[in-house]
mmCIF file of C-alpha atoms and ligand atoms in Angstrom:
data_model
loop_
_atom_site.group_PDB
_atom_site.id
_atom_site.type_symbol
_atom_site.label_atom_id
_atom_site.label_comp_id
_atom_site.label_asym_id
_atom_site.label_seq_id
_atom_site.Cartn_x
_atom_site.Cartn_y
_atom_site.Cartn_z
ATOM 1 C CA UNK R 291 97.835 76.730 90.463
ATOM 2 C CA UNK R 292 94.329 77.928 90.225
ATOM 3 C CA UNK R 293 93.463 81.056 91.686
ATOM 4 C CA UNK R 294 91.173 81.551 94.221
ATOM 5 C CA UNK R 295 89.076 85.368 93.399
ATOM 6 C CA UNK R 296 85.575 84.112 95.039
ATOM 7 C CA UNK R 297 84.839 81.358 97.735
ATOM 8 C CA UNK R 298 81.325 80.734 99.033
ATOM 9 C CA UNK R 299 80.590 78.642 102.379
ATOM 10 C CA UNK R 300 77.331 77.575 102.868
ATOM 11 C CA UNK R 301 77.166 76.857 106.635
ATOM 12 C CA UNK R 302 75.713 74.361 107.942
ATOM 13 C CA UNK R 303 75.406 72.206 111.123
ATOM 14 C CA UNK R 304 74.578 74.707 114.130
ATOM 15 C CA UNK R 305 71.819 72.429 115.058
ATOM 16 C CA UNK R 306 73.220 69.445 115.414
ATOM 17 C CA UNK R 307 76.608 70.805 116.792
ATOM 18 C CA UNK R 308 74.529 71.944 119.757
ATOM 19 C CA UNK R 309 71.904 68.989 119.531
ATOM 20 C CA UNK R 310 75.803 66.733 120.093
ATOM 21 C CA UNK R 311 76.212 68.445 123.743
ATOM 22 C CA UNK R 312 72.778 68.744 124.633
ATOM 23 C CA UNK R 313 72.256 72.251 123.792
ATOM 24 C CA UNK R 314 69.289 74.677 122.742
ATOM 25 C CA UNK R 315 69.847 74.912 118.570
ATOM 26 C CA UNK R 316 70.328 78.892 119.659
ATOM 27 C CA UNK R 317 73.613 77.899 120.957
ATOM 28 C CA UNK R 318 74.926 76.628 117.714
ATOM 29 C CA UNK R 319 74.097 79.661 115.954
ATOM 30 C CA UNK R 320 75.752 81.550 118.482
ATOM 31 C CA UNK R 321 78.805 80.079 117.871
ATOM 32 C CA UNK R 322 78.196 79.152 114.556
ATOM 33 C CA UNK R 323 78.444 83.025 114.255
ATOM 34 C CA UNK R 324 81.439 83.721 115.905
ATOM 35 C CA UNK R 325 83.279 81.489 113.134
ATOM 36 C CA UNK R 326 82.706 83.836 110.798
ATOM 37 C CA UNK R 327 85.341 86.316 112.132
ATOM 38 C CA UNK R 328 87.679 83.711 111.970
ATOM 39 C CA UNK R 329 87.125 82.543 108.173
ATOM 40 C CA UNK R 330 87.106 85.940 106.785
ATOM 41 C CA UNK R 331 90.373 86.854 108.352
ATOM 42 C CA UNK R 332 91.779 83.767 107.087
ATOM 43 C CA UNK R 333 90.605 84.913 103.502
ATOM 44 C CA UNK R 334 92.449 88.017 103.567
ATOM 45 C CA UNK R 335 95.450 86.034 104.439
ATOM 46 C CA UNK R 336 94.960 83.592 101.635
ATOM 47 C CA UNK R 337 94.573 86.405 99.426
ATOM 48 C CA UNK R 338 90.881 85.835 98.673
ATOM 49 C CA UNK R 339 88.901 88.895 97.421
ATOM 50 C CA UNK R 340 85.114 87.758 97.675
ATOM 51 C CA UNK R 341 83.638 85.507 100.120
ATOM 52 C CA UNK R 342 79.917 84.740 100.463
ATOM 53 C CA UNK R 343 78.458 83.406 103.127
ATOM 54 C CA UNK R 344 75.156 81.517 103.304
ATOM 55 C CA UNK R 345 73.058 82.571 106.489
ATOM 56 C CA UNK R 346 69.706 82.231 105.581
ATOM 57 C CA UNK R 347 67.811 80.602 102.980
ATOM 58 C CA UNK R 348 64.539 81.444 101.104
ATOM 59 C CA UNK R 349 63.401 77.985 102.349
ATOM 60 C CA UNK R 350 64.292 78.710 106.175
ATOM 61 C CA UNK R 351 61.110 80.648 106.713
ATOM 62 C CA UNK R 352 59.584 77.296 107.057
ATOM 63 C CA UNK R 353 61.549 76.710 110.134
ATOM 64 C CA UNK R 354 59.807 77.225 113.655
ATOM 65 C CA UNK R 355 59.189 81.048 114.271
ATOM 66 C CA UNK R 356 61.663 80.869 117.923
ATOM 67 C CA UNK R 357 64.171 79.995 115.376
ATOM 68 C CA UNK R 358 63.254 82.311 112.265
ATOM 69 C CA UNK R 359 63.301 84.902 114.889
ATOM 70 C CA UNK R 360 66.512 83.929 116.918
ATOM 71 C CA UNK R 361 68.479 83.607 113.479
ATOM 72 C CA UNK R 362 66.856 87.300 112.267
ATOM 73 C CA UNK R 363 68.502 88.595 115.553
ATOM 74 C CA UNK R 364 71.462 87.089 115.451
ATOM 75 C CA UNK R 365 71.805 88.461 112.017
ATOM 76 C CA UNK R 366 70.970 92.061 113.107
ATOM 77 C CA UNK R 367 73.024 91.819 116.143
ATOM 78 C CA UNK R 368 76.231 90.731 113.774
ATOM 79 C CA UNK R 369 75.705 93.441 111.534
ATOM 80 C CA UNK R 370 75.452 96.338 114.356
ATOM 81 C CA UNK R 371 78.433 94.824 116.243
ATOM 82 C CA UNK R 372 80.900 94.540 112.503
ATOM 83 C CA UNK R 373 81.712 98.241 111.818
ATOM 84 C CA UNK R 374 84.892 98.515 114.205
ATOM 85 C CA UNK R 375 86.227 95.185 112.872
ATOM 86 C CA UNK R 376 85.589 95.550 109.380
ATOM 87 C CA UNK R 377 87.084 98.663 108.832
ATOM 88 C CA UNK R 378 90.258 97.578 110.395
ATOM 89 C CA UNK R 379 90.842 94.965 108.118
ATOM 90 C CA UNK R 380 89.231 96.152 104.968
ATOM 91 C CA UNK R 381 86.506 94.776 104.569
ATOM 92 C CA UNK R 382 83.206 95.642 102.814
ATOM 93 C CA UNK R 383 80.293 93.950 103.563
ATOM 94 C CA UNK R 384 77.643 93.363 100.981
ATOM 95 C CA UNK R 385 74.069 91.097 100.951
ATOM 96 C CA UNK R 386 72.887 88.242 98.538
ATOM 97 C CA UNK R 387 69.412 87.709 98.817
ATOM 98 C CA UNK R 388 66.026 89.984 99.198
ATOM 99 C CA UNK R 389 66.248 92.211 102.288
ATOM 100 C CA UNK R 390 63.301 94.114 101.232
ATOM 101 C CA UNK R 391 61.028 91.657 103.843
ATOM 102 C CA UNK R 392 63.016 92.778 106.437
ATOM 103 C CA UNK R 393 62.122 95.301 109.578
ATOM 104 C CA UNK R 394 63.611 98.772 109.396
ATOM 105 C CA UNK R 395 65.927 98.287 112.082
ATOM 106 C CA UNK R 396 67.541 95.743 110.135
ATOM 107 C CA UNK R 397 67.460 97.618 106.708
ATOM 108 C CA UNK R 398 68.956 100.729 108.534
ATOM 109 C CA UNK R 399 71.976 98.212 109.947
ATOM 110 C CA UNK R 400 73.013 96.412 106.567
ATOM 111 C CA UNK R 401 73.097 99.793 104.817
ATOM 112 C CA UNK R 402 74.781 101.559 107.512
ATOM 113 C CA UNK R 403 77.592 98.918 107.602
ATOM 114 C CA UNK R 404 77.453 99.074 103.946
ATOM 115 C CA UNK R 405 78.132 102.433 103.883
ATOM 116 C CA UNK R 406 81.038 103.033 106.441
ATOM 117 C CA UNK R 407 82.273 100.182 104.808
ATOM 118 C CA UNK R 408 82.394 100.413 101.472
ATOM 119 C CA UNK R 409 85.727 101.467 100.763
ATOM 120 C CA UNK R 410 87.274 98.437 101.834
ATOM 121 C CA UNK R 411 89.546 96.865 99.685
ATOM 122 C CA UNK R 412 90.839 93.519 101.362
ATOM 123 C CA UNK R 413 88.112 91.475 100.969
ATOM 124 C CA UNK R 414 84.072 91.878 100.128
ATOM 125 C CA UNK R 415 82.100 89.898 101.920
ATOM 126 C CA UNK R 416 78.504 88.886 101.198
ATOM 127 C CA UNK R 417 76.061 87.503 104.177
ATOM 128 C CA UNK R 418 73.225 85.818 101.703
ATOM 129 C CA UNK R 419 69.970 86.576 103.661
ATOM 130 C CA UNK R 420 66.439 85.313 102.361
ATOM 131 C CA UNK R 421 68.997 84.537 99.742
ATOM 132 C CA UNK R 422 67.440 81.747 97.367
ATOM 133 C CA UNK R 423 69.021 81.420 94.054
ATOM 134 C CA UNK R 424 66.206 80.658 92.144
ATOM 135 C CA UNK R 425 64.309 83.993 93.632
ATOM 136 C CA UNK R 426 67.641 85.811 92.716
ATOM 137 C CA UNK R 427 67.649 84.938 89.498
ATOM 138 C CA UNK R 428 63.803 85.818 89.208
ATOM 139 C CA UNK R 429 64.642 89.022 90.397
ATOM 140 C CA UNK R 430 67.797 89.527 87.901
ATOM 141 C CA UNK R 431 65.128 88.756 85.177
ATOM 142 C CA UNK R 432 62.257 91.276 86.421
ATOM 143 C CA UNK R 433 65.024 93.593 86.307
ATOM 144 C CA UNK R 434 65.780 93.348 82.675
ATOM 145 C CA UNK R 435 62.338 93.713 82.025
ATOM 146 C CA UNK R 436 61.682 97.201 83.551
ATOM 147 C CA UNK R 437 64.808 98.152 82.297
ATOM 148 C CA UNK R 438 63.660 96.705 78.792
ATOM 149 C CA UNK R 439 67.537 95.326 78.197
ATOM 150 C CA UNK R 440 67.834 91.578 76.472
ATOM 151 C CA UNK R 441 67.111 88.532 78.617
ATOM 152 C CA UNK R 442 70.807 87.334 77.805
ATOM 153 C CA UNK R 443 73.614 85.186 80.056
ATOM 154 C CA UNK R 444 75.427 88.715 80.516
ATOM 155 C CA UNK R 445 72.851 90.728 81.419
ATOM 156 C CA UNK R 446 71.328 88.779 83.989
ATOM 157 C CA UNK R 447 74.835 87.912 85.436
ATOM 158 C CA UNK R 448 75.043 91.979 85.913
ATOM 159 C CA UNK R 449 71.859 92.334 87.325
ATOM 160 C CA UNK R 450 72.144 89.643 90.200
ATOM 161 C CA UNK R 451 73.010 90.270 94.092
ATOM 162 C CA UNK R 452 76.506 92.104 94.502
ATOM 163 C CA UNK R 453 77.155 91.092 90.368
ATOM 164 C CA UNK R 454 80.618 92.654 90.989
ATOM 165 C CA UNK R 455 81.495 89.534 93.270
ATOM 166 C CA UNK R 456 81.629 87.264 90.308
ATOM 167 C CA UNK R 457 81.662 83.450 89.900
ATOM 168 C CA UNK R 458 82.192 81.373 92.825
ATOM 169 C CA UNK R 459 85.115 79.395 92.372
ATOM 170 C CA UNK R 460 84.929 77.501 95.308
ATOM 171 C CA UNK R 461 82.041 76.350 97.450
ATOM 172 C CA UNK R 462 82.304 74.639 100.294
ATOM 173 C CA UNK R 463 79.387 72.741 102.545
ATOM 174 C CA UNK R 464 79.997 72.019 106.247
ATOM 175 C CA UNK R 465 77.843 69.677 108.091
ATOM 176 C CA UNK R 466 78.235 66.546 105.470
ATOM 177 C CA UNK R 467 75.267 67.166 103.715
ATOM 178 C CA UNK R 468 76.103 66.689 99.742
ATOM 179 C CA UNK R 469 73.455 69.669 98.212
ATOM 180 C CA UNK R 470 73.653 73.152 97.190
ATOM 181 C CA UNK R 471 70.077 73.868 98.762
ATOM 182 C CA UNK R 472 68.967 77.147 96.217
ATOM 183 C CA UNK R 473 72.734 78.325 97.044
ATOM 184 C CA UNK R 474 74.881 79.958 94.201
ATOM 185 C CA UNK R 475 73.186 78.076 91.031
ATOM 186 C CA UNK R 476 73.880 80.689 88.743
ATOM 187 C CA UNK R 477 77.199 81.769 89.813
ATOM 188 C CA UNK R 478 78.631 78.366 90.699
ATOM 189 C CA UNK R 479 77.845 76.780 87.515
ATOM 190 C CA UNK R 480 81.617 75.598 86.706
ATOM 191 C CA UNK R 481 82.484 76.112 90.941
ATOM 192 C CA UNK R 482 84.200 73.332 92.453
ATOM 193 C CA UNK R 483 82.596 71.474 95.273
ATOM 194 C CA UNK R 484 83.530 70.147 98.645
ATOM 195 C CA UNK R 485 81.759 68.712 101.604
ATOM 196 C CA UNK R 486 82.995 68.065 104.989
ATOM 197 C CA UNK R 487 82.005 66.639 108.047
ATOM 198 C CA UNK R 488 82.964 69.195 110.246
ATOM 199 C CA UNK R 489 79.453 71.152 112.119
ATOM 200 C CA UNK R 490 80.252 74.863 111.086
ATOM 201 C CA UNK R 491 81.345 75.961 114.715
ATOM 202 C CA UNK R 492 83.648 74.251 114.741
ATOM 203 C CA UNK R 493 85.379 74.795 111.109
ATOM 204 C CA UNK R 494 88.516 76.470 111.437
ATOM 205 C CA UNK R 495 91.823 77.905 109.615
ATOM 206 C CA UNK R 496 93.413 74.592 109.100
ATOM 207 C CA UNK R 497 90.865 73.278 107.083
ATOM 208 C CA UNK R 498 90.276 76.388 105.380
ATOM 209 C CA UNK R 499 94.000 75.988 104.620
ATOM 210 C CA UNK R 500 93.818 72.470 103.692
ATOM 211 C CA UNK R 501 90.930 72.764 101.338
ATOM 212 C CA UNK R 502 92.269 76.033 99.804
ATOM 213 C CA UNK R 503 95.720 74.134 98.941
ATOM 214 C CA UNK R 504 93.746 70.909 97.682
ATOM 215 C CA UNK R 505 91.467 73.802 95.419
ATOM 216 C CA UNK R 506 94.677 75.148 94.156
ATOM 217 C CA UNK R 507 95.657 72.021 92.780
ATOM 218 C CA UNK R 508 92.630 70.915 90.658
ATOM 219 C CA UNK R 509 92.584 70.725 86.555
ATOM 220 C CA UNK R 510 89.762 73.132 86.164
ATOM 221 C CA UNK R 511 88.685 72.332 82.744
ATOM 222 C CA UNK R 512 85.501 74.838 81.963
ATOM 223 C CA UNK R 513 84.686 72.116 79.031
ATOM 224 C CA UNK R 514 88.258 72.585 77.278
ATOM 225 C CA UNK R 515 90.918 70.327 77.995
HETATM 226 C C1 LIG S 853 72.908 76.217 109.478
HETATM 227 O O1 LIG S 853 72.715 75.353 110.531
HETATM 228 C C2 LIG S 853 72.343 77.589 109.743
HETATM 229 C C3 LIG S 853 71.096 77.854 109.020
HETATM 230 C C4 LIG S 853 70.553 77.117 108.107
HETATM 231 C C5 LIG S 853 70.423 79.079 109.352
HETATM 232 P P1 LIG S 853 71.398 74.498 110.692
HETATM 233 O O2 LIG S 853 70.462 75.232 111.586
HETATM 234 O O3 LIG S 853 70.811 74.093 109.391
HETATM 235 O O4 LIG S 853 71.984 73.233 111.441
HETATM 236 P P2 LIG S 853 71.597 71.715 111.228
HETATM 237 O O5 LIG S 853 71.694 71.421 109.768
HETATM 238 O O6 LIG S 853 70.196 71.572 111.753
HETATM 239 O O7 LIG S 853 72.592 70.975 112.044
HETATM 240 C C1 LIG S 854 71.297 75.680 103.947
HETATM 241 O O1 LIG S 854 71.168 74.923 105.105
HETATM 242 C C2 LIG S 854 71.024 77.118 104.256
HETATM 243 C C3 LIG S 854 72.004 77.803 105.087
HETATM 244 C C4 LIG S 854 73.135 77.304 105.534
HETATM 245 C C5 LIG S 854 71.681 79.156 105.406
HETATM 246 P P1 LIG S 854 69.819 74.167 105.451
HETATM 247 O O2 LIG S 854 70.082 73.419 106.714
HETATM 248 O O3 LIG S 854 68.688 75.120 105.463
HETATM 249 O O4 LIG S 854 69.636 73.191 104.208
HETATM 250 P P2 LIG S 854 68.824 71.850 104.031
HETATM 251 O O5 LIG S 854 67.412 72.121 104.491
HETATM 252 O O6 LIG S 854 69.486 70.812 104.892
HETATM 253 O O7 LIG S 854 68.936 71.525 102.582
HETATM 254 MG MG1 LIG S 855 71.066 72.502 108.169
#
């Protein structure tokens, strides 16, 4: 049985969940977010230590700006509203991605909740905002630089977002579409993948469980045998 140390969603499907019952796109991020609660409980049940979760891309800033700035809000509004919940159940939140861009507002949130939160031991859990693989790797690689270390396959794993989360051993795509979009490159190199269907709103325990117990049972073969 393999064990499960990291999973990483990347959720997708808000848009056309709401776009199915004639709904503004706004309302499938809405509930898109209140999933979230819901998965990361069911990690700490199943014993899983990291979980990232993909919320926006480096690529979504070509969206509309309603949207850029609805999902921004949303984001900030999560964050401020986490603290009580979090702390309960152990969990420390974290951040993939570059939140430098951000307003102050939003800065001030993420490293408040990272602060009151950062003793939790259940379960670490990343939100990747302006998270782009490709820019974090970038990043992990300026790094080096000024710190004049070797460009090497340890150092930059140590010098990207949250390095103490690890390799992803799991991601999983809702919405159907079959691509990582800039998600977890690096870290997922030897991840397994699945796909489903199911518009992230409505994703739920019982496929987390099902997916989870189908994970457990795969040969993972990192090139040996
Ligand atoms: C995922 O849902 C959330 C973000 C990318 C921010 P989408 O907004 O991509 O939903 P679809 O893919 O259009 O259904
Ligand atoms: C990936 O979803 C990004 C997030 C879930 C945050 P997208 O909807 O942006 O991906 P593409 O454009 O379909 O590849
Ligand atoms: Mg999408």
């Amino acid at each position: 049985m393999n064990d499960l140390n990291h999973l990483a969603i990347i959720m997708d499907g808000n848009g056309r969940w709401a776009k199915l019952k004639s709904l503004a796109r706004s309302v499938g991020h809405k509930n898109g977010a209140d999933t979230i609660d819901k998965v990361a409980l069911t990690c700490i049940d199943l014993g899983i230590k990291n979980l990232t979760l993909y919320a926006f891309s480096t690529e979504n800033w070509s969206r509309p700006k309603e949207e850029i700035d609805f999902l921004l809000n949303l984001a900030k509004d999560f964050i401020k509203k986490k603290e009580a919940l979090f702390i309960k159940n152990g969990v420390k939140f974290e951040t993939k991605g570059d939140i430098s861009v951000f307003d102050d507002e939003l800065k001030k949130a993420i490293s408040h909740l990272k602060e009151v939160t950062k003793n939790g031991s259940n379960l670490t859990l990343a939100l990747a905002v302006n998270y782009g693989s490709k820019d974090e790797i970038a990043r992990a690689v300026k790094k080096l630089i000024k710190l004049n270390l070797e460009i090497n396959e340890e150092n930059i794993t140590q010098h990207l977002d949250a390095p103490q989360m690890g390799n992803v051993d799991l991601i999983i795509r809702t919405g159907g579409e079959q691509r990582l979009s800039n998600f977890m490159l690096w870290q997922g190199a030897y991840a397994e993948l699945v796909f489903t269907p199911t518009l992230w709103p409505d994703f739920n325990q019982k496929e987390l469980f099902k997916i989870v117990e189908n994970y457990k049972k795969i040969h993972r073969k990192f090139g040996g045998l």
